[in-house]
Backbone as JSON, one array per atom type, in Angstrom:
{
  "sequence": "MSLDRPPCVAVMLLASFLLLLGSGDLAAQAATPPDKSCSLFTPGEITKLLGVPVAAGESAIAGCQWAATTDDSSLAQIQIIEDTSYYEPHKDAEGYQELKGVGLYGWSGNDFLGWTASANTGRHVLIVAVNGGTSDRDTAIRFLRMLVQRVK",
  "N": [[-3.49, 28.7, -28.42], [-0.91, 30.89, -27.42], [0.25, 31.82, -24.31], [2.3, 33.35, -23.84], [2.45, 35.49, -25.57], [2.87, 38.95, -26.45], [0.58, 41.51, -25.31], [-1.57, 43.4, -27.37], [-1.98, 46.66, -27.12], [-3.33, 48.51, -28.7], [-5.29, 46.69, -29.94], [-6.7, 46.08, -27.72], [-7.89, 48.55, -27.02], [-9.18, 49.16, -29.36], [-11.13, 46.99, -29.34], [-12.47, 47.9, -27.0], [-13.56, 50.16, -27.91], [-15.23, 49.22, -30.16], [-16.98, 47.7, -28.86], [-18.36, 49.73, -27.62], [-19.28, 51.33, -29.6], [-21.57, 50.44, -30.89], [-23.51, 51.41, -29.29], [-23.99, 54.11, -29.96], [-23.6, 56.44, -28.4], [-20.88, 57.17, -27.0], [-19.92, 58.6, -24.73], [-22.05, 58.33, -22.9], [-21.96, 55.65, -22.12], [-19.73, 55.42, -20.4], [-19.5, 54.58, -17.14], [-18.11, 55.48, -15.08], [-16.23, 58.38, -14.75], [-12.98, 58.54, -16.45], [-10.84, 59.56, -14.98], [-11.64, 58.98, -12.37], [-12.09, 56.2, -12.46], [-9.58, 55.38, -12.76], [-8.57, 56.06, -10.36], [-9.54, 54.04, -8.58], [-7.79, 51.87, -8.2], [-4.5, 51.71, -6.96], [-1.21, 52.38, -8.2], [0.42, 50.75, -6.76], [-1.01, 48.64, -5.8], [-1.72, 47.48, -8.26], [0.81, 46.77, -9.15], [1.39, 44.9, -7.08], [-0.49, 42.98, -7.72], [0.08, 42.23, -10.4], [2.68, 41.54, -10.21], [4.86, 43.05, -11.36], [6.3, 46.22, -11.62], [4.18, 49.09, -12.18], [3.19, 51.9, -14.15], [1.42, 54.99, -13.25], [-2.34, 54.83, -13.71], [-3.8, 55.15, -16.82], [-6.4, 56.76, -18.85], [-8.75, 54.79, -20.38], [-10.95, 53.75, -22.87], [-13.5, 53.15, -21.58], [-12.65, 53.05, -19.05], [-9.8, 52.27, -17.31], [-6.1, 51.81, -17.59], [-3.24, 50.22, -16.63], [0.14, 50.26, -17.32], [3.11, 48.25, -17.41], [6.27, 49.35, -16.11], [8.62, 48.08, -16.81], [8.47, 46.37, -18.94], [7.17, 45.74, -22.2], [4.84, 44.23, -22.33], [3.3, 43.78, -20.06], [0.47, 44.36, -18.46], [-2.56, 45.78, -16.91], [-6.0, 46.15, -16.97], [-9.16, 47.87, -16.57], [-12.5, 47.91, -17.21], [-15.76, 49.71, -17.34], [-19.09, 49.59, -17.71], [-22.14, 50.97, -17.74], [-24.45, 50.02, -18.94], [-26.09, 46.93, -18.85], [-26.67, 45.37, -20.88], [-24.54, 44.97, -22.54], [-23.2, 42.86, -21.39], [-21.23, 40.2, -22.21], [-20.44, 36.85, -22.42], [-17.31, 35.5, -23.5], [-17.33, 32.84, -24.74], [-15.76, 31.41, -26.62], [-13.37, 31.7, -25.77], [-10.09, 30.68, -24.79], [-9.9, 28.24, -22.41], [-12.3, 28.95, -21.2], [-14.55, 29.83, -18.6], [-17.29, 29.74, -16.59], [-18.12, 31.94, -13.81], [-19.03, 31.64, -10.54], [-20.66, 33.54, -7.95], [-19.66, 36.02, -8.39], [-20.85, 38.88, -9.09], [-23.94, 38.88, -10.73], [-23.76, 37.33, -12.91], [-20.87, 35.67, -14.42], [-17.62, 35.32, -16.08], [-14.54, 33.77, -17.04], [-11.35, 33.76, -18.95], [-9.0, 33.05, -21.48], [-8.19, 35.34, -23.86], [-7.93, 37.58, -26.69], [-7.35, 39.74, -25.16], [-5.74, 38.87, -23.2], [-5.59, 37.24, -19.99], [-8.8, 37.32, -18.94], [-11.52, 38.56, -17.2], [-15.12, 38.97, -16.51], [-17.99, 40.45, -15.28], [-21.49, 40.73, -14.68], [-23.17, 42.86, -12.81], [-25.76, 43.57, -12.42], [-26.15, 46.23, -12.42], [-23.89, 47.24, -13.67], [-21.54, 46.31, -16.29], [-18.58, 44.91, -15.7], [-15.27, 44.57, -16.54], [-12.18, 43.08, -16.64], [-8.74, 42.73, -17.59], [-5.55, 41.18, -17.62], [-2.13, 40.86, -18.22], [1.0, 39.47, -18.64], [3.78, 39.59, -16.35], [3.13, 37.96, -13.3], [0.63, 37.2, -13.94], [-2.38, 35.37, -14.22], [-5.21, 33.16, -14.55], [-6.39, 33.12, -11.9], [-5.37, 35.64, -11.02], [-6.86, 37.39, -12.7], [-9.39, 36.83, -11.81], [-9.35, 37.58, -9.11], [-8.69, 40.19, -9.44], [-11.09, 41.01, -10.69], [-12.95, 40.51, -8.65], [-12.1, 42.38, -6.81], [-12.68, 44.77, -8.15], [-15.55, 44.55, -8.52], [-16.27, 44.94, -5.79], [-15.5, 47.55, -5.36], [-16.86, 49.09, -7.22], [-19.92, 49.96, -6.83]],
  "CA": [[-3.18, 30.17, -28.18], [0.18, 31.08, -26.52], [0.07, 32.76, -23.18], [3.44, 34.18, -23.79], [2.43, 36.61, -26.59], [2.54, 40.13, -25.9], [-0.74, 41.89, -25.66], [-1.58, 44.51, -28.21], [-2.77, 47.71, -26.53], [-4.17, 48.95, -29.78], [-6.32, 45.83, -30.06], [-7.53, 46.21, -26.56], [-8.5, 49.84, -27.13], [-10.12, 48.91, -30.41], [-12.14, 46.17, -28.79], [-13.31, 48.65, -26.18], [-14.18, 51.15, -28.8], [-16.12, 48.61, -30.97], [-17.89, 47.42, -27.85], [-19.18, 50.94, -27.12], [-19.63, 51.91, -30.7], [-22.92, 49.94, -31.17], [-24.44, 52.29, -28.45], [-24.35, 55.26, -30.65], [-23.19, 57.61, -27.56], [-19.92, 56.75, -26.31], [-19.96, 59.25, -23.3], [-23.11, 57.97, -22.07], [-21.74, 54.38, -21.72], [-18.64, 55.24, -19.42], [-20.03, 54.64, -15.85], [-17.26, 56.26, -14.15], [-15.12, 59.25, -15.59], [-11.73, 58.04, -16.54], [-9.91, 59.93, -13.69], [-12.29, 58.26, -11.19], [-11.82, 54.8, -12.51], [-8.01, 55.15, -12.43], [-8.37, 56.14, -8.84], [-10.08, 52.78, -8.05], [-6.72, 51.05, -7.74], [-3.2, 52.51, -6.97], [-0.17, 51.61, -8.94], [1.01, 49.77, -5.85], [-1.97, 47.46, -5.84], [-1.65, 46.69, -9.62], [2.12, 46.0, -9.13], [1.28, 43.57, -6.4], [-1.44, 42.07, -8.59], [0.82, 41.61, -11.67], [4.12, 41.13, -9.93], [5.84, 43.93, -11.96], [5.97, 47.69, -11.41], [3.55, 49.7, -13.17], [2.96, 53.34, -14.1], [0.03, 55.37, -12.95], [-3.26, 54.63, -14.55], [-4.15, 55.97, -17.86], [-7.77, 56.52, -19.34], [-9.05, 53.85, -21.46], [-12.33, 54.21, -23.39], [-14.61, 52.99, -20.56], [-12.05, 52.62, -17.82], [-8.36, 52.62, -17.09], [-5.14, 50.87, -18.03], [-1.94, 50.33, -16.02], [1.13, 49.49, -18.06], [4.36, 47.94, -16.67], [7.33, 50.11, -16.53], [9.75, 47.27, -17.02], [8.38, 45.58, -20.25], [5.99, 46.28, -23.1], [3.78, 43.34, -22.42], [2.54, 43.46, -18.84], [-0.6, 45.46, -18.12], [-3.88, 45.51, -16.24], [-7.01, 47.06, -17.54], [-10.55, 47.72, -16.22], [-13.64, 48.7, -17.95], [-16.82, 49.76, -16.48], [-20.05, 49.97, -18.5], [-23.41, 50.89, -17.14], [-25.59, 49.27, -19.7], [-25.78, 45.53, -18.77], [-26.98, 44.58, -22.19], [-23.21, 44.7, -23.08], [-22.44, 41.75, -20.84], [-21.18, 39.07, -23.26], [-19.3, 35.87, -22.08], [-16.54, 35.02, -24.56], [-17.32, 31.41, -24.63], [-14.86, 30.82, -27.3], [-12.01, 32.2, -25.18], [-9.32, 29.51, -24.27], [-10.09, 27.99, -20.96], [-13.52, 29.76, -20.72], [-15.08, 29.18, -17.3], [-18.32, 30.51, -15.8], [-17.81, 32.18, -12.47], [-20.17, 31.78, -9.53], [-20.37, 34.36, -6.86], [-19.0, 37.24, -8.89], [-21.89, 39.6, -9.69], [-25.1, 38.05, -11.1], [-22.99, 36.32, -13.86], [-19.5, 36.04, -14.6], [-16.73, 34.35, -16.8], [-13.06, 34.15, -17.32], [-10.81, 33.03, -19.96], [-7.74, 33.72, -22.05], [-8.47, 35.67, -25.28], [-6.94, 38.46, -27.27], [-7.05, 40.76, -24.1], [-4.96, 38.18, -22.07], [-6.49, 36.67, -18.94], [-9.87, 38.35, -18.93], [-12.73, 38.22, -16.38], [-16.05, 39.93, -16.49], [-19.26, 40.13, -14.45], [-22.63, 41.51, -14.84], [-23.57, 43.23, -11.44], [-27.17, 44.01, -12.43], [-26.0, 47.58, -12.61], [-22.76, 47.52, -14.34], [-20.68, 45.31, -16.78], [-17.26, 45.05, -15.34], [-14.44, 43.74, -17.33], [-10.69, 43.27, -16.33], [-7.76, 42.06, -18.22], [-4.29, 41.2, -17.12], [-1.36, 40.04, -18.94], [2.33, 39.49, -18.25], [4.07, 39.44, -14.96], [2.64, 36.66, -12.78], [-0.7, 37.13, -14.12], [-3.06, 34.08, -14.78], [-6.7, 33.15, -14.39], [-6.68, 33.67, -10.7], [-5.15, 37.14, -10.93], [-8.02, 38.04, -13.36], [-10.7, 36.77, -10.97], [-9.07, 38.41, -8.0], [-8.81, 41.58, -9.79], [-12.51, 41.32, -10.95], [-13.65, 40.54, -7.31], [-11.75, 43.58, -6.11], [-13.4, 45.74, -8.85], [-16.99, 44.48, -8.14], [-16.49, 45.55, -4.46], [-15.3, 49.02, -5.42], [-17.98, 49.8, -8.05], [-21.33, 49.69, -6.31]],
  "C": [[-1.94, 30.25, -27.17], [-0.05, 32.1, -25.44], [1.35, 33.53, -23.08], [3.55, 35.31, -24.67], [2.24, 37.91, -25.82], [1.28, 40.81, -26.15], [-0.44, 43.09, -26.61], [-2.52, 45.56, -27.69], [-3.81, 48.31, -27.5], [-5.48, 48.14, -29.98], [-7.31, 45.94, -28.9], [-8.36, 47.41, -26.52], [-9.5, 49.62, -28.3], [-11.27, 48.12, -30.11], [-13.18, 46.96, -27.9], [-14.15, 49.62, -27.04], [-15.39, 50.46, -29.62], [-17.23, 48.24, -30.01], [-19.01, 48.53, -27.63], [-19.89, 51.55, -28.5], [-21.07, 51.65, -31.12], [-23.87, 50.86, -30.38], [-24.78, 53.65, -29.09], [-23.93, 56.55, -29.76], [-22.17, 57.04, -26.63], [-19.7, 57.33, -24.91], [-20.98, 58.71, -22.36], [-22.8, 56.61, -21.47], [-20.65, 54.34, -20.59], [-19.45, 55.49, -17.97], [-19.22, 55.49, -15.02], [-16.28, 57.14, -15.18], [-13.82, 58.58, -15.51], [-10.76, 58.29, -15.43], [-10.39, 59.18, -12.46], [-11.96, 56.79, -11.35], [-10.31, 54.48, -12.21], [-7.77, 55.16, -11.03], [-8.96, 54.96, -8.0], [-8.92, 51.89, -7.44], [-5.41, 51.94, -7.79], [-2.22, 51.71, -7.78], [0.33, 50.53, -8.03], [0.22, 48.54, -5.82], [-1.83, 46.81, -7.22], [-0.22, 46.11, -9.58], [2.05, 44.85, -8.37], [0.44, 42.57, -7.16], [-0.64, 41.33, -9.81], [2.09, 41.12, -11.3], [5.12, 41.97, -10.6], [5.4, 45.39, -11.7], [5.32, 48.25, -12.54], [3.37, 51.25, -13.08], [1.51, 53.71, -13.61], [-0.91, 54.99, -14.11], [-3.51, 55.5, -15.56], [-5.58, 55.73, -18.41], [-7.66, 55.64, -20.51], [-10.42, 54.32, -21.81], [-13.36, 54.19, -22.36], [-13.96, 52.65, -19.35], [-10.6, 53.15, -17.76], [-7.44, 51.52, -17.33], [-3.86, 51.19, -17.26], [-0.87, 49.52, -16.73], [2.36, 49.41, -17.27], [5.45, 48.91, -17.11], [8.69, 49.37, -16.97], [9.69, 46.55, -18.3], [7.26, 46.19, -20.96], [4.87, 45.39, -23.17], [2.76, 43.11, -21.17], [1.61, 44.7, -18.6], [-1.72, 44.95, -17.42], [-4.88, 46.58, -16.82], [-8.45, 46.82, -16.95], [-11.51, 48.46, -17.2], [-15.0, 48.57, -17.24], [-18.04, 50.4, -17.51], [-21.36, 49.84, -17.8], [-24.57, 50.17, -17.69], [-25.23, 47.81, -19.75], [-26.07, 44.77, -19.94], [-25.68, 44.27, -22.96], [-22.55, 43.72, -22.4], [-22.47, 40.56, -21.92], [-20.12, 38.04, -22.86], [-18.67, 35.64, -23.39], [-16.3, 33.6, -24.56], [-16.36, 30.71, -25.56], [-13.28, 31.16, -26.94], [-11.42, 30.86, -24.62], [-9.63, 29.45, -22.82], [-11.27, 28.67, -20.44], [-14.13, 28.82, -19.55], [-16.14, 30.15, -16.84], [-17.86, 30.78, -14.41], [-19.06, 32.38, -11.62], [-19.65, 32.64, -8.43], [-19.78, 35.73, -7.14], [-20.01, 37.96, -9.62], [-23.0, 38.71, -9.95], [-24.55, 36.94, -12.1], [-21.58, 36.78, -14.12], [-18.85, 34.92, -15.43], [-15.38, 34.76, -16.69], [-12.54, 33.2, -18.38], [-9.66, 33.83, -20.5], [-8.23, 33.98, -23.63], [-7.63, 36.78, -25.71], [-6.69, 39.6, -26.26], [-6.1, 40.1, -23.07], [-5.88, 37.41, -21.28], [-7.47, 37.66, -18.73], [-10.85, 37.67, -17.94], [-13.81, 39.35, -16.44], [-17.38, 39.5, -15.75], [-20.28, 41.23, -14.82], [-23.22, 41.7, -13.41], [-25.1, 43.43, -11.36], [-27.15, 45.56, -12.67], [-25.01, 47.97, -13.62], [-22.26, 46.19, -15.09], [-19.31, 45.66, -16.45], [-16.24, 44.18, -15.98], [-12.91, 44.06, -16.86], [-9.95, 42.34, -17.21], [-6.37, 42.2, -17.68], [-3.41, 40.27, -18.09], [0.17, 40.32, -18.58], [2.55, 39.34, -16.79], [3.74, 38.08, -14.44], [1.17, 36.34, -13.06], [-1.28, 35.74, -14.76], [-4.59, 34.2, -14.45], [-7.08, 33.64, -12.93], [-6.4, 35.13, -10.34], [-6.29, 37.77, -11.66], [-9.18, 37.99, -12.52], [-10.47, 37.54, -9.75], [-9.34, 39.84, -8.3], [-10.45, 42.0, -9.99], [-13.3, 41.51, -9.57], [-13.27, 41.87, -6.76], [-12.55, 44.77, -6.85], [-15.02, 45.73, -8.49], [-17.18, 45.05, -6.73], [-16.28, 47.01, -4.4], [-16.29, 49.8, -6.23], [-19.32, 49.22, -7.56], [-22.23, 50.78, -6.77]]
}
């Protein structure tokens, strides 16, 4: 899998939709209203995280997405889901790694979302994805740790 490929925002949104579709009630799965989840991080924080300037966050199905203003491939995304039964480690992701000390369970890897990290906090499933800029596994894990601290 090439790490230089541009992410497909449509695929990311489709994956989010498919994840939630199985629940039968999309609205009930969003732990935080999109406007609130977008307020969890400022564009400045995401710019620092990715190493490229980003626009204000825009609603995603169960969270928020920040897109770069300088290219079409750099972005950061969060998803917040209240139903912990949706926690699913992507063990087939390139470079899959279990995370210790991030929620009850966590994982990171590179898959169709880019560098992804997810945690089951016992109350929420939190998912972050980063791509482009200076993002790498450490960026995704740092972003996830920040999200875990802000969503309690």
